[in-house]
Amino acid sequence: MTRAKPKLILVHEPEKACLDRLVANGHARERAAEIASYLAQSTDLAPEFDALADACLKRGLSFAAVELDDAAGVLAGEHPATTLVWTLTDGIAYFRGSAAPTLARLGGFRTIGADDALFALCQDKFRSGAVLGALGLPVPPAGLARNGEWLVEPPASTAGWFVKPNRLGAKIGIWPDSRSLDLDHALELSRRVFSAYGDDVIVQPYVAGRNVRASFLGVAPGTGAEALGVAFVDSGGDFQTMADSLALYGETGEAAKAAGNYVQPELVPVAESQPAADARIRTIAARLMEGLGLRDVFSFDLRVEADDAVHLIEFEVCPGLPCFDFRDYCRSQWGLELADAMAETAASRLF
């Protein structure tokens, strides 16, 4: 009997499928479109599926891009010994991507990425923050509010607080006033978030510093924190808002490029100016890999102060692969364009 050709299956949840489902479930169309925009990596990567297929073919693999709603049926027809599943999106609330690695585990398929339990944990920022704190990592403590009521009161803070959705791309503040100088305003923000998106908010002490993105792709098995890419992400603002996010990715980002209004944030290696902070971030990455179970592909966001103090904000098991920062990481760390980096990673697991 002929052995099946090794195959990479990339499971992705399209923006439109999410938008239609959210509207059907009662979300206002404009708010549903904002929520679905977090799946823009599916939109942005789709034009490169042919390039991915070619890159896989050069390495002896076949490739299939599979929409999330079709994943169960497709996997039922594949052989676990020769099939690798790579999930492009997480999600337990607005998105459903965490179902894909669970389906893969149920079918006995190998996967790229963390254990499926982390696909659910990472999107709940209050719970994930508690786990990160228990691991001794420098995550700001947090309160939790729902529609103007405290579920957990936040810690005191002389610098004010930062308010963000708990399960919706929660590294960002939705609005420019997401930094709050009093807790009454924080509760008002929680009412606005609940009204618009139906989500709780976490309320953390505001931490100063520059925004940092740490990116990881283990092109070769056994790759450790030495392969981490650590860069300041300078966009000109203190923090990213929903409007900022919409302007960078998906259809809105493409429209901004077409109109000449697209401004890509500047990436600057942290090690160039703050080597001590870079070393601390790599230690955090090693702890995340050992203690939390991150592997293969992930990212995390931090704030770094001028004195090298480091604050871990969140981790992602499904980093935005087609985003400018991850592409830059693949080039600078591995000397590969995105499609080749993904194909090389898959081939190293299948052969």
CSV table of C-alpha atoms in Angstrom, one decimal:
chain,number,residue,atom,x,y,z
A,1,MET,CA,0.0,0.0,0.0
A,2,THR,CA,1.3,3.4,-1.0
A,3,ARG,CA,2.0,5.7,2.0
A,4,ALA,CA,0.2,9.0,1.7
A,5,LYS,CA,2.2,12.1,1.0
A,6,PRO,CA,2.9,14.2,4.1
A,7,LYS,CA,0.4,17.1,4.3
A,8,LEU,CA,0.2,20.4,6.2
A,9,ILE,CA,-3.4,21.5,6.9
A,10,LEU,CA,-3.8,25.1,7.9
A,11,VAL,CA,-7.1,25.7,9.7
A,12,HIS,CA,-8.3,29.3,9.6
A,13,GLU,CA,-11.5,31.1,10.6
A,14,PRO,CA,-12.5,33.7,8.0
A,15,GLU,CA,-13.6,37.2,9.0
A,16,LYS,CA,-16.8,37.0,7.0
A,17,ALA,CA,-17.9,33.7,8.6
A,18,CYS,CA,-17.3,35.2,12.0
A,19,LEU,CA,-19.1,38.4,11.1
A,20,ASP,CA,-22.2,36.6,9.8
A,21,ARG,CA,-22.3,34.4,12.9
A,22,LEU,CA,-22.0,37.4,15.3
A,23,VAL,CA,-24.7,39.4,13.5
A,24,ALA,CA,-27.0,36.3,13.6
A,25,ASN,CA,-26.4,36.1,17.3
A,26,GLY,CA,-27.5,39.7,17.9
A,27,HIS,CA,-24.4,41.9,17.6
A,28,ALA,CA,-24.7,45.2,15.8
A,29,ARG,CA,-23.1,44.9,12.4
A,30,GLU,CA,-20.5,47.6,13.1
A,31,ARG,CA,-19.4,46.1,16.4
A,32,ALA,CA,-19.4,42.6,14.8
A,33,ALA,CA,-17.1,43.9,12.0
A,34,GLU,CA,-14.7,45.3,14.7
A,35,ILE,CA,-14.7,42.0,16.5
A,36,ALA,CA,-14.2,40.0,13.3
A,37,SER,CA,-11.3,42.2,12.3
A,38,TYR,CA,-9.1,40.3,14.8
A,39,LEU,CA,-9.3,37.4,12.3
A,40,ALA,CA,-7.7,39.6,9.6
A,41,GLN,CA,-4.7,37.3,9.5
A,42,SER,CA,-6.9,34.8,7.7
A,43,THR,CA,-7.8,37.5,5.2
A,44,ASP,CA,-4.2,38.7,4.9
A,45,LEU,CA,-2.7,35.2,4.5
A,46,ALA,CA,-5.2,33.9,1.9
A,47,PRO,CA,-3.5,35.5,-1.1
A,48,GLU,CA,-0.4,33.6,-0.2
A,49,PHE,CA,-2.0,30.1,0.0
A,50,ASP,CA,-0.6,29.3,-3.5
A,51,ALA,CA,2.9,30.4,-2.3
A,52,LEU,CA,2.5,28.2,0.7
A,53,ALA,CA,1.5,25.3,-1.4
A,54,ASP,CA,4.6,25.8,-3.7
A,55,ALA,CA,6.9,26.1,-0.6
A,56,CYS,CA,5.5,22.9,0.8
A,57,LEU,CA,5.8,21.1,-2.5
A,58,LYS,CA,9.5,22.0,-2.7
A,59,ARG,CA,9.9,20.2,0.6
A,60,GLY,CA,7.9,17.1,-0.3
A,61,LEU,CA,4.6,18.2,1.4
A,62,SER,CA,1.1,18.8,0.1
A,63,PHE,CA,-0.8,21.7,1.6
A,64,ALA,CA,-4.4,22.5,2.2
A,65,ALA,CA,-6.0,25.6,3.7
A,66,VAL,CA,-9.2,24.6,5.5
A,67,GLU,CA,-11.9,26.8,6.9
A,68,LEU,CA,-12.7,26.1,10.5
A,69,ASP,CA,-16.3,25.0,9.8
A,70,ASP,CA,-15.0,22.4,7.4
A,71,ALA,CA,-12.2,21.1,9.6
A,72,ALA,CA,-13.9,18.2,11.3
A,73,GLY,CA,-15.0,16.7,7.9
A,74,VAL,CA,-11.6,17.3,6.3
A,75,LEU,CA,-9.6,15.7,9.2
A,76,ALA,CA,-11.9,12.7,9.2
A,77,GLY,CA,-10.5,11.9,5.7
A,78,GLU,CA,-6.8,12.3,6.6
A,79,HIS,CA,-4.3,9.9,8.1
A,80,PRO,CA,-2.8,11.0,11.5
A,81,ALA,CA,0.6,9.5,10.7
A,82,THR,CA,1.2,11.8,7.7
A,83,THR,CA,-0.9,14.9,8.5
A,84,LEU,CA,0.2,18.0,10.5
A,85,VAL,CA,-2.4,20.5,11.7
A,86,TRP,CA,-1.5,24.2,12.1
A,87,THR,CA,-4.3,26.4,13.6
A,88,LEU,CA,-4.2,30.1,12.6
A,89,THR,CA,-6.6,31.5,15.2
A,90,ASP,CA,-7.5,30.8,18.9
A,91,GLY,CA,-10.8,31.6,20.5
A,92,ILE,CA,-13.3,30.6,23.1
A,93,ALA,CA,-15.7,33.6,23.1
A,94,TYR,CA,-16.1,35.5,19.8
A,95,PHE,CA,-13.9,33.2,17.8
A,96,ARG,CA,-13.8,29.4,17.8
A,97,GLY,CA,-10.3,28.6,16.6
A,98,SER,CA,-9.4,26.6,19.8
A,99,ALA,CA,-11.7,23.9,18.4
A,100,ALA,CA,-9.2,23.0,15.8
A,101,PRO,CA,-6.3,21.7,18.0
A,102,THR,CA,-8.9,19.9,20.1
A,103,LEU,CA,-10.2,18.2,17.0
A,104,ALA,CA,-6.6,17.4,16.0
A,105,ARG,CA,-6.0,15.8,19.4
A,106,LEU,CA,-9.2,13.8,19.2
A,107,GLY,CA,-8.1,12.4,15.9
A,108,GLY,CA,-4.6,11.7,16.9
A,109,PHE,CA,-3.0,14.3,14.6
A,110,ARG,CA,0.3,16.1,15.3
A,111,THR,CA,0.0,19.8,15.6
A,112,ILE,CA,2.1,23.0,15.3
A,113,GLY,CA,1.7,25.1,18.4
A,114,ALA,CA,0.9,24.8,22.0
A,115,ASP,CA,-1.4,22.4,23.8
A,116,ASP,CA,-5.0,22.9,22.9
A,117,ALA,CA,-5.8,24.0,26.5
A,118,LEU,CA,-3.6,27.1,26.0
A,119,PHE,CA,-5.7,28.1,23.0
A,120,ALA,CA,-8.5,28.7,25.4
A,121,LEU,CA,-6.5,30.1,28.3
A,122,CYS,CA,-4.7,32.8,26.3
A,123,GLN,CA,-7.9,34.6,25.2
A,124,ASP,CA,-9.1,35.0,28.8
A,125,LYS,CA,-6.7,37.6,30.0
A,126,PHE,CA,-7.8,37.6,33.6
A,127,ARG,CA,-7.4,33.9,34.0
A,128,SER,CA,-4.2,33.7,32.0
A,129,GLY,CA,-2.8,36.6,34.1
A,130,ALA,CA,-3.4,34.6,37.2
A,131,VAL,CA,-1.5,31.7,35.8
A,132,LEU,CA,1.4,33.8,34.6
A,133,GLY,CA,1.6,35.4,38.1
A,134,ALA,CA,1.6,32.0,39.7
A,135,LEU,CA,4.6,31.1,37.5
A,136,GLY,CA,6.4,34.1,38.9
A,137,LEU,CA,6.3,36.2,35.8
A,138,PRO,CA,6.1,40.0,35.9
A,139,VAL,CA,2.5,40.4,34.8
A,140,PRO,CA,0.6,43.4,36.2
A,141,PRO,CA,-2.1,42.4,38.7
A,142,ALA,CA,-5.7,43.0,37.6
A,143,GLY,CA,-9.2,43.7,38.7
A,144,LEU,CA,-12.2,42.5,36.7
A,145,ALA,CA,-15.4,44.4,36.0
A,146,ARG,CA,-18.6,43.6,34.2
A,147,ASN,CA,-21.0,46.3,33.0
A,148,GLY,CA,-20.1,48.8,35.7
A,149,GLU,CA,-19.8,46.3,38.6
A,150,TRP,CA,-16.6,45.0,40.2
A,151,LEU,CA,-16.2,41.2,40.1
A,152,VAL,CA,-12.6,41.6,41.5
A,153,GLU,CA,-11.5,45.1,42.7
A,154,PRO,CA,-8.2,46.3,41.1
A,155,PRO,CA,-5.1,47.1,43.1
A,156,ALA,CA,-4.3,50.6,44.1
A,157,SER,CA,-2.2,52.6,41.6
A,158,THR,CA,-0.7,56.0,41.8
A,159,ALA,CA,-0.2,56.1,38.0
A,160,GLY,CA,-3.8,55.2,37.2
A,161,TRP,CA,-5.1,52.1,35.5
A,162,PHE,CA,-5.4,50.6,32.0
A,163,VAL,CA,-8.8,49.2,31.0
A,164,LYS,CA,-9.2,46.7,28.2
A,165,PRO,CA,-11.6,43.9,27.2
A,166,ASN,CA,-11.0,40.6,28.8
A,167,ARG,CA,-11.5,38.3,25.8
A,168,LEU,CA,-11.2,40.5,22.8
A,169,GLY,CA,-7.7,41.2,21.6
A,170,ALA,CA,-7.0,42.4,25.0
A,171,LYS,CA,-3.6,44.0,24.6
A,172,ILE,CA,-5.3,47.0,23.2
A,173,GLY,CA,-7.4,49.7,24.7
A,174,ILE,CA,-10.5,50.1,22.6
A,175,TRP,CA,-10.7,53.9,22.9
A,176,PRO,CA,-8.1,56.7,23.4
A,177,ASP,CA,-9.3,57.2,27.0
A,178,SER,CA,-8.6,53.6,28.0
A,179,ARG,CA,-6.0,54.8,30.4
A,180,SER,CA,-8.0,55.9,33.4
A,181,LEU,CA,-7.0,58.1,36.2
A,182,ASP,CA,-9.9,57.2,38.5
A,183,LEU,CA,-11.9,54.0,39.1
A,184,ASP,CA,-15.3,55.6,38.4
A,185,HIS,CA,-14.1,56.2,34.9
A,186,ALA,CA,-12.8,52.6,34.7
A,187,LEU,CA,-16.3,51.4,35.6
A,188,GLU,CA,-17.7,53.7,32.9
A,189,LEU,CA,-15.4,52.1,30.4
A,190,SER,CA,-16.6,48.7,31.5
A,191,ARG,CA,-20.2,49.7,30.7
A,192,ARG,CA,-19.2,50.9,27.3
A,193,VAL,CA,-17.3,47.7,26.5
A,194,PHE,CA,-20.2,45.6,27.7
A,195,SER,CA,-22.7,47.6,25.7
A,196,ALA,CA,-20.6,47.4,22.5
A,197,TYR,CA,-19.1,43.9,22.8
A,198,GLY,CA,-20.7,42.1,25.7
A,199,ASP,CA,-17.3,41.6,27.4
A,200,ASP,CA,-15.9,42.1,30.8
A,201,VAL,CA,-12.9,44.3,31.3
A,202,ILE,CA,-9.7,43.8,33.2
A,203,VAL,CA,-8.3,46.8,35.0
A,204,GLN,CA,-4.6,46.8,35.6
A,205,PRO,CA,-2.3,49.4,37.1
A,206,TYR,CA,-0.9,51.5,34.3
A,207,VAL,CA,2.7,50.7,33.5
A,208,ALA,CA,5.0,53.1,31.7
A,209,GLY,CA,7.5,52.2,29.0
A,210,ARG,CA,7.7,51.3,25.3
A,211,ASN,CA,5.7,48.5,23.7
A,212,VAL,CA,7.7,45.4,22.8
A,213,ARG,CA,6.7,42.4,20.7
A,214,ALA,CA,8.5,39.1,21.2
A,215,SER,CA,8.1,36.6,18.3
A,216,PHE,CA,9.0,33.0,18.1
A,217,LEU,CA,9.0,30.3,15.4
A,218,GLY,CA,10.8,27.1,16.0
A,219,VAL,CA,11.7,26.3,12.4
A,220,ALA,CA,13.9,23.4,13.7
A,221,PRO,CA,12.6,21.1,16.5
A,222,GLY,CA,14.3,21.9,19.8
A,223,THR,CA,14.8,25.6,19.0
A,224,GLY,CA,14.8,27.6,22.3
A,225,ALA,CA,14.6,31.2,23.4
A,226,GLU,CA,17.8,32.0,21.6
A,227,ALA,CA,15.7,32.2,18.4
A,228,LEU,CA,13.3,34.8,19.9
A,229,GLY,CA,12.9,38.1,18.1
A,230,VAL,CA,12.5,41.0,20.5
A,231,ALA,CA,11.7,44.4,19.1
A,232,PHE,CA,10.3,47.7,20.2
A,233,VAL,CA,7.1,48.5,18.3
A,234,ASP,CA,7.0,52.3,17.9
A,235,SER,CA,3.8,53.5,16.4
A,236,GLY,CA,3.8,57.0,17.9
A,237,GLY,CA,1.2,56.3,20.5
A,238,ASP,CA,1.3,55.1,24.1
A,239,PHE,CA,-1.0,52.1,23.3
A,240,GLN,CA,-2.9,50.7,20.4
A,241,THR,CA,-6.6,51.4,20.0
A,242,MET,CA,-9.3,49.6,18.0
A,243,ALA,CA,-8.9,52.3,15.3
A,244,ASP,CA,-5.1,51.7,15.2
A,245,SER,CA,-5.6,48.0,14.8
A,246,LEU,CA,-8.2,48.3,12.1
A,247,ALA,CA,-5.8,50.6,10.1
A,248,LEU,CA,-3.0,47.9,10.0
A,249,TYR,CA,-4.7,44.7,9.0
A,250,GLY,CA,-7.4,43.1,6.9
A,251,GLU,CA,-9.6,45.0,4.4
A,252,THR,CA,-9.3,48.3,6.3
A,253,GLY,CA,-5.5,48.0,6.2
A,254,GLU,CA,-5.6,47.3,2.5
A,255,ALA,CA,-7.8,50.3,1.9
A,256,ALA,CA,-5.3,52.5,3.9
A,257,LYS,CA,-2.5,51.2,1.7
A,258,ALA,CA,-4.4,52.0,-1.4
A,259,ALA,CA,-5.2,55.5,-0.2
A,260,GLY,CA,-1.6,56.1,0.8
A,261,ASN,CA,-2.6,56.4,4.5
A,262,TYR,CA,-0.9,53.2,5.8
A,263,VAL,CA,1.8,53.9,8.3
A,264,GLN,CA,3.7,50.8,9.5
A,265,PRO,CA,5.1,51.0,13.1
A,266,GLU,CA,8.8,51.0,13.4
A,267,LEU,CA,10.6,47.9,14.7
A,268,VAL,CA,13.8,48.4,16.6
A,269,PRO,CA,15.7,45.5,18.3
A,270,VAL,CA,15.6,45.9,22.0
A,271,ALA,CA,19.1,44.5,22.4
A,272,GLU,CA,20.5,47.5,20.5
A,273,SER,CA,19.7,50.0,23.3
A,274,GLN,CA,18.7,47.9,26.3
A,275,PRO,CA,20.5,44.5,26.3
A,276,ALA,CA,19.7,43.8,29.9
A,277,ALA,CA,15.9,44.1,29.1
A,278,ASP,CA,16.5,41.8,26.1
A,279,ALA,CA,18.1,39.2,28.3
A,280,ARG,CA,15.2,39.4,30.8
A,281,ILE,CA,12.7,38.9,28.0
A,282,ARG,CA,14.5,35.8,26.8
A,283,THR,CA,14.4,34.5,30.4
A,284,ILE,CA,10.6,35.1,30.4
A,285,ALA,CA,10.3,33.2,27.1
A,286,ALA,CA,12.2,30.2,28.5
A,287,ARG,CA,9.9,30.2,31.5
A,288,LEU,CA,6.8,30.4,29.3
A,289,MET,CA,8.1,27.5,27.3
A,290,GLU,CA,9.0,25.4,30.3
A,291,GLY,CA,6.3,26.3,32.7
A,292,LEU,CA,3.4,27.2,30.5
A,293,GLY,CA,4.0,24.9,27.5
A,294,LEU,CA,4.4,27.4,24.7
A,295,ARG,CA,6.2,25.8,21.7
A,296,ASP,CA,6.6,26.0,18.0
A,297,VAL,CA,5.0,29.3,17.3
A,298,PHE,CA,3.9,32.1,19.7
A,299,SER,CA,4.3,35.7,20.6
A,300,PHE,CA,4.0,37.9,23.7
A,301,ASP,CA,3.7,41.6,24.4
A,302,LEU,CA,5.5,43.6,27.0
A,303,ARG,CA,6.2,47.1,28.3
A,304,VAL,CA,9.8,47.9,28.9
A,305,GLU,CA,10.9,50.9,31.0
A,306,ALA,CA,14.0,53.0,30.6
A,307,ASP,CA,15.6,51.3,33.7
A,308,ASP,CA,15.1,47.8,32.0
A,309,ALA,CA,12.0,47.0,34.1
A,310,VAL,CA,9.9,44.5,32.1
A,311,HIS,CA,6.2,44.0,32.3
A,312,LEU,CA,4.6,41.0,30.6
A,313,ILE,CA,1.2,42.0,29.2
A,314,GLU,CA,-0.1,38.9,27.4
A,315,PHE,CA,0.9,35.9,25.3
A,316,GLU,CA,-0.5,34.6,22.0
A,317,VAL,CA,-0.5,31.0,20.8
A,318,CYS,CA,-1.6,32.2,17.3
A,319,PRO,CA,0.5,35.3,16.5
A,320,GLY,CA,-0.4,37.3,13.4
A,321,LEU,CA,1.8,35.4,11.0
A,322,PRO,CA,1.2,37.7,8.0
A,323,CYS,CA,1.6,40.9,10.1
A,324,PHE,CA,4.6,43.1,9.4
A,325,ASP,CA,6.4,42.3,12.6
A,326,PHE,CA,6.3,38.5,12.2
A,327,ARG,CA,7.4,38.7,8.6
A,328,ASP,CA,10.3,40.9,9.7
A,329,TYR,CA,11.2,38.3,12.4
A,330,CYS,CA,11.2,35.4,9.8
A,331,ARG,CA,13.5,37.4,7.6
A,332,SER,CA,15.9,38.6,10.3
A,333,GLN,CA,16.1,35.4,12.4
A,334,TRP,CA,15.7,32.7,9.7
A,335,GLY,CA,16.5,34.5,6.4
A,336,LEU,CA,13.2,33.2,5.1
A,337,GLU,CA,10.0,34.8,3.7
A,338,LEU,CA,6.8,33.8,5.6
A,339,ALA,CA,5.7,31.0,3.3
A,340,ASP,CA,9.1,29.3,3.3
A,341,ALA,CA,9.4,29.7,7.0
A,342,MET,CA,6.1,28.0,7.6
A,343,ALA,CA,6.8,25.2,5.1
A,344,GLU,CA,10.2,24.6,6.6
A,345,THR,CA,8.8,24.4,10.0
A,346,ALA,CA,6.1,21.9,8.9
A,347,ALA,CA,8.7,19.8,7.0
A,348,SER,CA,10.9,19.6,10.0
A,349,ARG,CA,8.0,18.0,12.0
A,350,LEU,CA,6.9,15.6,9.3
A,351,PHE,CA,10.3,14.1,8.2
